[in-house]
């Protein structure tokens, strides 16, 4: 569980009922803390972990995010079901998961 309390702005993001949020803030402002706390709240309130995607800009940030999710959720299987990665890895994940069924029914021709 988090050892610190969120600021008013962070609490607004953590408690938002919006399906999608885009948070822009400077380095060191607590974006990872805020995102992790929001995800923890969603999971505890019943959101399926495999329906959550947290997208970052760097692999380093994605690794840190995944570590924080495991720490906050414990060794809970939920932490490994949450997608946390870069926009590039998210697109790759979508291509792998969403086109698998289509490729079985589609003839792909390439040069």
Short mmCIF file of C-alpha atoms in Angstrom, two decimals:
data_model
loop_
_atom_site.label_atom_id
_atom_site.label_comp_id
_atom_site.label_asym_id
_atom_site.label_seq_id
_atom_site.Cartn_x
_atom_site.Cartn_y
_atom_site.Cartn_z
CA UNK A 1 0.00 0.00 0.00
CA UNK A 2 1.16 3.52 -0.72
CA UNK A 3 3.15 5.18 2.04
CA UNK A 4 2.29 8.71 0.97
CA UNK A 5 -0.90 10.61 0.37
CA UNK A 6 -1.73 11.95 -3.08
CA UNK A 7 -1.95 15.67 -3.83
CA UNK A 8 -5.35 17.12 -4.79
CA UNK A 9 -4.51 16.80 -8.50
CA UNK A 10 -3.28 13.22 -8.09
CA UNK A 11 -6.40 12.28 -6.11
CA UNK A 12 -8.56 13.67 -8.91
CA UNK A 13 -6.88 11.29 -11.38
CA UNK A 14 -6.87 8.33 -8.98
CA UNK A 15 -10.58 8.71 -8.20
CA UNK A 16 -11.78 9.65 -11.70
CA UNK A 17 -14.50 7.45 -13.16
CA UNK A 18 -13.42 8.22 -16.72
CA UNK A 19 -12.69 5.18 -18.89
CA UNK A 20 -9.63 6.86 -20.41
CA UNK A 21 -7.19 9.36 -19.00
CA UNK A 22 -4.16 11.04 -20.46
CA UNK A 23 -1.91 12.56 -17.81
CA UNK A 24 0.77 15.07 -18.78
CA UNK A 25 3.13 16.27 -16.07
CA UNK A 26 6.78 17.12 -15.60
CA UNK A 27 9.46 14.69 -14.45
CA UNK A 28 9.29 13.90 -10.75
CA UNK A 29 5.69 15.06 -10.37
CA UNK A 30 4.36 11.65 -9.32
CA UNK A 31 2.84 10.32 -12.55
CA UNK A 32 3.88 6.73 -11.83
CA UNK A 33 2.59 6.92 -8.25
CA UNK A 34 -0.71 8.34 -9.48
CA UNK A 35 -1.10 5.77 -12.25
CA UNK A 36 -0.27 2.86 -9.96
CA UNK A 37 -2.74 4.05 -7.32
CA UNK A 38 -5.47 4.45 -9.95
CA UNK A 39 -4.85 0.94 -11.29
CA UNK A 40 -4.84 -0.53 -7.78
CA UNK A 41 -8.18 1.18 -7.09
CA UNK A 42 -9.67 -0.11 -10.34
CA UNK A 43 -8.54 -3.69 -9.67
CA UNK A 44 -9.82 -3.60 -6.08
CA UNK A 45 -13.17 -2.30 -7.35
CA UNK A 46 -13.51 -5.20 -9.76
CA UNK A 47 -12.06 -4.06 -13.08
CA UNK A 48 -10.58 -7.03 -14.89
CA UNK A 49 -6.79 -6.57 -14.95
CA UNK A 50 -6.53 -7.70 -18.58
CA UNK A 51 -8.78 -4.74 -19.50
CA UNK A 52 -6.24 -2.22 -18.16
CA UNK A 53 -3.49 -0.68 -20.29
CA UNK A 54 -0.88 1.72 -18.93
CA UNK A 55 1.19 3.20 -21.74
CA UNK A 56 4.48 5.00 -21.20
CA UNK A 57 7.15 6.47 -23.46
CA UNK A 58 10.19 4.47 -22.39
CA UNK A 59 11.02 0.87 -21.52
CA UNK A 60 12.61 2.11 -18.30
CA UNK A 61 9.36 3.78 -17.24
CA UNK A 62 7.37 0.67 -18.21
CA UNK A 63 9.68 -1.56 -16.15
CA UNK A 64 9.34 0.76 -13.16
CA UNK A 65 5.56 0.80 -13.56
CA UNK A 66 5.39 -3.01 -13.64
CA UNK A 67 7.57 -3.28 -10.52
CA UNK A 68 5.37 -0.79 -8.66
CA UNK A 69 2.21 -2.66 -9.67
CA UNK A 70 3.64 -5.94 -8.35
CA UNK A 71 4.70 -4.19 -5.13
CA UNK A 72 1.27 -2.62 -4.61
CA UNK A 73 -0.80 -5.63 -5.65
CA UNK A 74 1.58 -8.13 -4.07
CA UNK A 75 2.31 -11.27 -6.03
CA UNK A 76 -1.28 -11.05 -7.09
CA UNK A 77 -1.84 -12.51 -10.55
CA UNK A 78 -3.58 -9.26 -11.45
CA UNK A 79 -0.25 -7.44 -11.68
CA UNK A 80 0.94 -9.70 -14.48
CA UNK A 81 -2.33 -9.42 -16.41
CA UNK A 82 -2.18 -5.61 -16.66
CA UNK A 83 -0.56 -4.32 -19.82
CA UNK A 84 2.19 -1.85 -18.91
CA UNK A 85 4.53 -0.84 -21.69
CA UNK A 86 5.48 1.61 -24.40
CA UNK A 87 3.19 2.68 -27.21
CA UNK A 88 5.27 0.51 -29.55
CA UNK A 89 4.91 -2.58 -27.38
CA UNK A 90 1.17 -1.87 -27.02
CA UNK A 91 0.73 -1.76 -30.80
CA UNK A 92 2.74 -4.98 -31.10
CA UNK A 93 0.52 -6.57 -28.43
CA UNK A 94 -2.60 -5.50 -30.33
CA UNK A 95 -1.30 -6.90 -33.59
CA UNK A 96 -0.49 -10.22 -31.92
CA UNK A 97 -3.76 -10.57 -30.02
CA UNK A 98 -6.28 -8.95 -32.36
CA UNK A 99 -5.11 -10.27 -35.69
CA UNK A 100 -4.51 -13.89 -34.69
CA UNK A 101 -8.10 -14.86 -35.45
CA UNK A 102 -8.17 -12.82 -38.64
CA UNK A 103 -5.01 -14.44 -39.97
CA UNK A 104 -6.56 -17.89 -39.73
CA UNK A 105 -9.30 -16.77 -42.12
CA UNK A 106 -7.28 -14.49 -44.37
CA UNK A 107 -4.88 -15.27 -47.15
CA UNK A 108 -1.84 -13.02 -46.76
CA UNK A 109 0.23 -12.34 -49.86
CA UNK A 110 3.48 -10.42 -49.81
CA UNK A 111 6.48 -9.94 -52.07
#
